[in-house]
Short mmCIF file of C-alpha atoms and ligand atoms in Angstrom, two decimals:
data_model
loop_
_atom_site.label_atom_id
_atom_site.label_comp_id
_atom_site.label_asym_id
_atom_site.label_seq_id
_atom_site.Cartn_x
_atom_site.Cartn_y
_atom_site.Cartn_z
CA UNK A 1 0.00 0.00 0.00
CA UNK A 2 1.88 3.38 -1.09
CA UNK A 3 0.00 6.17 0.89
CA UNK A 4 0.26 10.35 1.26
CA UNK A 5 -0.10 11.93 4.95
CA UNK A 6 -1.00 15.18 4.10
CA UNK A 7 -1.49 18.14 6.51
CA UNK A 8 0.23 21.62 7.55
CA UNK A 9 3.49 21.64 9.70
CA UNK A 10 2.82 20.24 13.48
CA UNK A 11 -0.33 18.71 12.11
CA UNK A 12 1.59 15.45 13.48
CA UNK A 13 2.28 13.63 10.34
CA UNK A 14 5.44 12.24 11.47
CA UNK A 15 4.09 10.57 14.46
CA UNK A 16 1.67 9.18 12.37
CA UNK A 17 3.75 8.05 9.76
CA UNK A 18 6.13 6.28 12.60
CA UNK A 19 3.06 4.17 13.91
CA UNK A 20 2.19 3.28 9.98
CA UNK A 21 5.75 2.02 9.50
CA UNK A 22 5.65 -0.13 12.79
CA UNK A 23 2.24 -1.55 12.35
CA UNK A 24 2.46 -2.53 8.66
CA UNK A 25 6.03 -2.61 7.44
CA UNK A 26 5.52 0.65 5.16
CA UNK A 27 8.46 2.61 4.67
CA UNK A 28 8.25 6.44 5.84
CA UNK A 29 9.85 8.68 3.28
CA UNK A 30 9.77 12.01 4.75
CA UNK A 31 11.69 14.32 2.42
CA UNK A 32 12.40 16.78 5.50
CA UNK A 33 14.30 13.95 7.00
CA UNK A 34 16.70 13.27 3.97
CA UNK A 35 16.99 17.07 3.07
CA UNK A 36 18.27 17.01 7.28
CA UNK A 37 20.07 14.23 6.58
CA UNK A 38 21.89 16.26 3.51
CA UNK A 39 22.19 19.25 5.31
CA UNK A 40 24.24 17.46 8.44
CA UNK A 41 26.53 15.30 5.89
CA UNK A 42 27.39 18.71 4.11
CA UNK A 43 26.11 17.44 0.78
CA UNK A 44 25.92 19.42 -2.31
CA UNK A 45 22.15 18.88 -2.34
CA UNK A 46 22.86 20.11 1.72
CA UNK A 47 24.31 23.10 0.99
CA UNK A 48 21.41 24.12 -1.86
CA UNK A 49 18.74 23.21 0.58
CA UNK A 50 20.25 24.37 3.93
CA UNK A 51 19.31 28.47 3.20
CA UNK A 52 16.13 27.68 1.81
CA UNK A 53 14.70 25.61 5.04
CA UNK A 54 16.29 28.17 7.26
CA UNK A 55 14.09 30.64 5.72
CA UNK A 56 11.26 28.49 6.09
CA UNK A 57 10.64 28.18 2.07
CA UNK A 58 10.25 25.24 -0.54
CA UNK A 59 13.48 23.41 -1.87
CA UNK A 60 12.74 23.28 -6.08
CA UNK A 61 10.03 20.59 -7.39
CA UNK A 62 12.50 19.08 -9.89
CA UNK A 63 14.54 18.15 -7.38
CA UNK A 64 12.41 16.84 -4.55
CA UNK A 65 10.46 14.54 -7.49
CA UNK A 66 14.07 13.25 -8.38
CA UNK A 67 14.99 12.51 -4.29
CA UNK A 68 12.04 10.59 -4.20
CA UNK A 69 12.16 8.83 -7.69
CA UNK A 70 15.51 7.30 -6.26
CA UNK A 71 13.82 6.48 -2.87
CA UNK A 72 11.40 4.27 -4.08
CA UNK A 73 13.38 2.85 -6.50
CA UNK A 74 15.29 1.04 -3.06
CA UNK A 75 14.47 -2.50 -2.28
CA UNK A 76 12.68 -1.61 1.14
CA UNK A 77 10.06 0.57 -0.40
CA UNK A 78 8.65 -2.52 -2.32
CA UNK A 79 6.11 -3.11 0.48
CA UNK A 80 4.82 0.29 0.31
CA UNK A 81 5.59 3.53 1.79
CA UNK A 82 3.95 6.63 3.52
CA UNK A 83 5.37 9.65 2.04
CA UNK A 84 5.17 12.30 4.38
CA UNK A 85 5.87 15.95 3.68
CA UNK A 86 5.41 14.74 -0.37
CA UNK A 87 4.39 16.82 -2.17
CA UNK A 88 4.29 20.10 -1.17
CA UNK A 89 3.18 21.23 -4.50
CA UNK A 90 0.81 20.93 -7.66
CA UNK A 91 3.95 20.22 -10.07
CA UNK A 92 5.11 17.45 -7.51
CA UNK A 93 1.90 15.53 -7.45
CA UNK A 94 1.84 15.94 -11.29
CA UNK A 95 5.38 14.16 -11.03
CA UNK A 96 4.92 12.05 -8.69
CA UNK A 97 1.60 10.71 -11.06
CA UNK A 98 3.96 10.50 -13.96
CA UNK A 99 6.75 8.89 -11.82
CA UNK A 100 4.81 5.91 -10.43
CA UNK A 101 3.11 5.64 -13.40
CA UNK A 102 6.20 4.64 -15.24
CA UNK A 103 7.61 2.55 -12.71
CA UNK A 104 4.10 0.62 -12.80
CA UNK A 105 3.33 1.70 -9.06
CA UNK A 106 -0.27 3.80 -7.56
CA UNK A 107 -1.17 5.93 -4.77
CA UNK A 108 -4.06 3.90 -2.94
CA UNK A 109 -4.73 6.89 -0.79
CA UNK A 110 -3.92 10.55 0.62
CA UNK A 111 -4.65 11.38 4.28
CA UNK A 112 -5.21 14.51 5.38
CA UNK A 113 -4.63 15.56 8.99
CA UNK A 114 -6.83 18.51 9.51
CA UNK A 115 -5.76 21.22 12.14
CA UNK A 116 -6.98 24.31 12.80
CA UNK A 117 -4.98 27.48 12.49
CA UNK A 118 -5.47 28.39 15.90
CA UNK A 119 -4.30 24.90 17.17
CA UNK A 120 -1.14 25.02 15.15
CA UNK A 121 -0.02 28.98 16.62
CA UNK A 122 -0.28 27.66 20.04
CA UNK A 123 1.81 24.39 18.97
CA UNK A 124 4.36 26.50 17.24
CA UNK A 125 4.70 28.96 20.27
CA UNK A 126 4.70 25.88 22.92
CA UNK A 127 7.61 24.71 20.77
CA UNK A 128 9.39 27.84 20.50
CA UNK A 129 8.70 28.39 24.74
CA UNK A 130 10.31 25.26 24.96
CA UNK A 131 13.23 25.90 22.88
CA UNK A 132 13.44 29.38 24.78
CA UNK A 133 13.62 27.33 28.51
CA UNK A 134 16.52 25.22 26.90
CA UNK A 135 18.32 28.29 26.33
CA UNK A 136 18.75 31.48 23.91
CA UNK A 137 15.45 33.58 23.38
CA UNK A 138 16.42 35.13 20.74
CA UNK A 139 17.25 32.38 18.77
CA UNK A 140 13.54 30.50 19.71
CA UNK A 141 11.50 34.14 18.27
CA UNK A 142 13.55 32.90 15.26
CA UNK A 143 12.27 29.72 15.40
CA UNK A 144 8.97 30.23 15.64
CA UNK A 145 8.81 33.30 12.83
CA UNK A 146 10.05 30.11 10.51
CA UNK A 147 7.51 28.30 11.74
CA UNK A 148 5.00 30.70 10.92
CA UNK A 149 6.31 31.40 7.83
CA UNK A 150 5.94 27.46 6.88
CA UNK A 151 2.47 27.57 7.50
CA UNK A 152 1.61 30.60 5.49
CA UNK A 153 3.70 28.75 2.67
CA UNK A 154 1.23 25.47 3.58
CA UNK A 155 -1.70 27.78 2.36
CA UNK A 156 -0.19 29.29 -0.37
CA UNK A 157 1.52 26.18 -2.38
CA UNK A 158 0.78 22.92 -0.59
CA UNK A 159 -2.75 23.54 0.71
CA UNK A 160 -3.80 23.43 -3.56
CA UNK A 161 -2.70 20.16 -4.35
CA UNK A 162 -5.68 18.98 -1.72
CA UNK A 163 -8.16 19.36 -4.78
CA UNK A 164 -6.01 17.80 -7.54
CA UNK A 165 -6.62 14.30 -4.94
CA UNK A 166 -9.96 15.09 -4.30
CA UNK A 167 -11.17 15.08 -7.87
CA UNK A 168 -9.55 11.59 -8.04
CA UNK A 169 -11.76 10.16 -5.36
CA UNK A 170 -8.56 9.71 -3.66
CA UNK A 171 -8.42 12.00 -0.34
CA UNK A 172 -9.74 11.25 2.61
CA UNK A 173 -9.78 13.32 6.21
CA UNK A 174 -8.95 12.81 9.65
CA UNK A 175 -9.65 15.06 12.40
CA UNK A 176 -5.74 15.98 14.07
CA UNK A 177 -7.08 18.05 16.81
CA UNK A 178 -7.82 14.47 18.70
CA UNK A 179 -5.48 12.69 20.53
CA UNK A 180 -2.37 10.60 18.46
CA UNK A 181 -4.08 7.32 19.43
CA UNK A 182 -7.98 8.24 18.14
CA UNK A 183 -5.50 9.64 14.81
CA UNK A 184 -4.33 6.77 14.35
CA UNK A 185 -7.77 4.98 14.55
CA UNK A 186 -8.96 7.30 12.20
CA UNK A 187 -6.15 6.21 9.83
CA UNK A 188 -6.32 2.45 9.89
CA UNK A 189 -10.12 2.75 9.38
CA UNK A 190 -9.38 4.43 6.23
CA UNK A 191 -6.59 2.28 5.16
CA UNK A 192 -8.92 -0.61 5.46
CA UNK A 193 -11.86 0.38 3.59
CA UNK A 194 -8.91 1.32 0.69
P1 AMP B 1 9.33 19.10 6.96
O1 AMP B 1 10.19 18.41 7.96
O2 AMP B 1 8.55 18.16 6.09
O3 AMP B 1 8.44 20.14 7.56
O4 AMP B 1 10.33 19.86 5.97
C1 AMP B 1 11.26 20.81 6.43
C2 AMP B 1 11.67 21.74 5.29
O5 AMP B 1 12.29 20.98 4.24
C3 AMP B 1 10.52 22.47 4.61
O6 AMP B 1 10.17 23.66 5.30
C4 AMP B 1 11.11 22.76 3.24
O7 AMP B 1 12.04 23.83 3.28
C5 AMP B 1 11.90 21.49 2.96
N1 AMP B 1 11.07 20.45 2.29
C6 AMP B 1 10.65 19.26 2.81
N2 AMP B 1 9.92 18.59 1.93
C7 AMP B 1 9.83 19.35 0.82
C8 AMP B 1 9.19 19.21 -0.44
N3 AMP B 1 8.44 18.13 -0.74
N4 AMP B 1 9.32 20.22 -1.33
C9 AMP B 1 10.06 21.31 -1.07
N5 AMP B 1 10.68 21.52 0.10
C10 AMP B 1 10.58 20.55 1.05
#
């Protein structure tokens, strides 16, 4: 089963994704982890993305679709995988249709973890309080201005590619203001009528 958790930043994809890989031996490809994972090993790819996630912007569709390409292409994915944080954008759904189409693979569903606005800012700032108690306030207002900025990029470019799966029967919702396990409940109920 190849699946999309969908949702804004802090709507708890990861988590979600994490449970979905234990329970059924799907692979989470979360290109935020292996743009991280660049940016710590001082890749090439690293150093492009490392200014353009600082600043709380999208790394370049061509790109992403050709991470991922490679990613699937690896022997663990052939059980299925979630992709989480994939894709952020119209163009990368209309590659990532054109991609598993030609390496004979489909989406059987896109999950979207709904959370309010309201519910995120109080997330983001509980995050950056934290951060600020660990030490350096300056450097957590930082933080959570990126944070901010992420979510007004959500709306702007990621938020649109909801439609392009909802035309195709393909999206289904999940209410992320309840708790991680009722989530998750949410989730598998979905995944089993798929
Ligand atoms: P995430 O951990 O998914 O929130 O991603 C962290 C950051 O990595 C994002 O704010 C973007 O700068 C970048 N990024 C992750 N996934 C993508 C993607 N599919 N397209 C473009 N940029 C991405």
């Amino acid at each position: 089963m190849n699946i999309i958790l969908f949702g804004p930043p802090g709507a708890g994809k990861g988590t979600q994704a994490q449970l979905l890989q234990d329970r059924h031996g799907l692979v989470q490809l979360s290109t935020g982890d292996m743009l991280r994972a660049a940016v710590a090993a001082g890749s090439e790819l690293g150093r492009q993305a490392k200014s353009i996630m600082d600043a709380g912007n999208l790394v370049d569709d061509d790109l992403m679709i050709a991470i991922i390409s490679d990613r699937i292409d690896q022997p663990d994915c052939a059980n299925g995988f979630i992709l989480d944080g994939f894709p952020r954008t119209i163009p990368q759904a209309e590659g990532l249709d054109r991609m598993l189409g030609e390496k004979n693979l489909k989406l059987d569903r896109v999950v979207e973890i709904e959370v309010d606005d309201q519910a995120l800012f109080a997330r983001i700032e509980g995050r950056a309080q934290e951060t600020a108690s660990a030490g350096g306030g300056q450097r957590a207002d930082d933080n959570a201005e990126t944070l901010k900025k992420r979510l007004a990029v959500y709306h702007a470019q990621t938020a649109p590619v909801l439609p392009y799966y909802e035309t195709r029967g393909m999206l289904r919702k999940v209410d992320g203001m309840a708790s991680i396990e009722e989530v998750s409940r949410q989730i598998e109920t979905i995944l089993q009528a798929a």
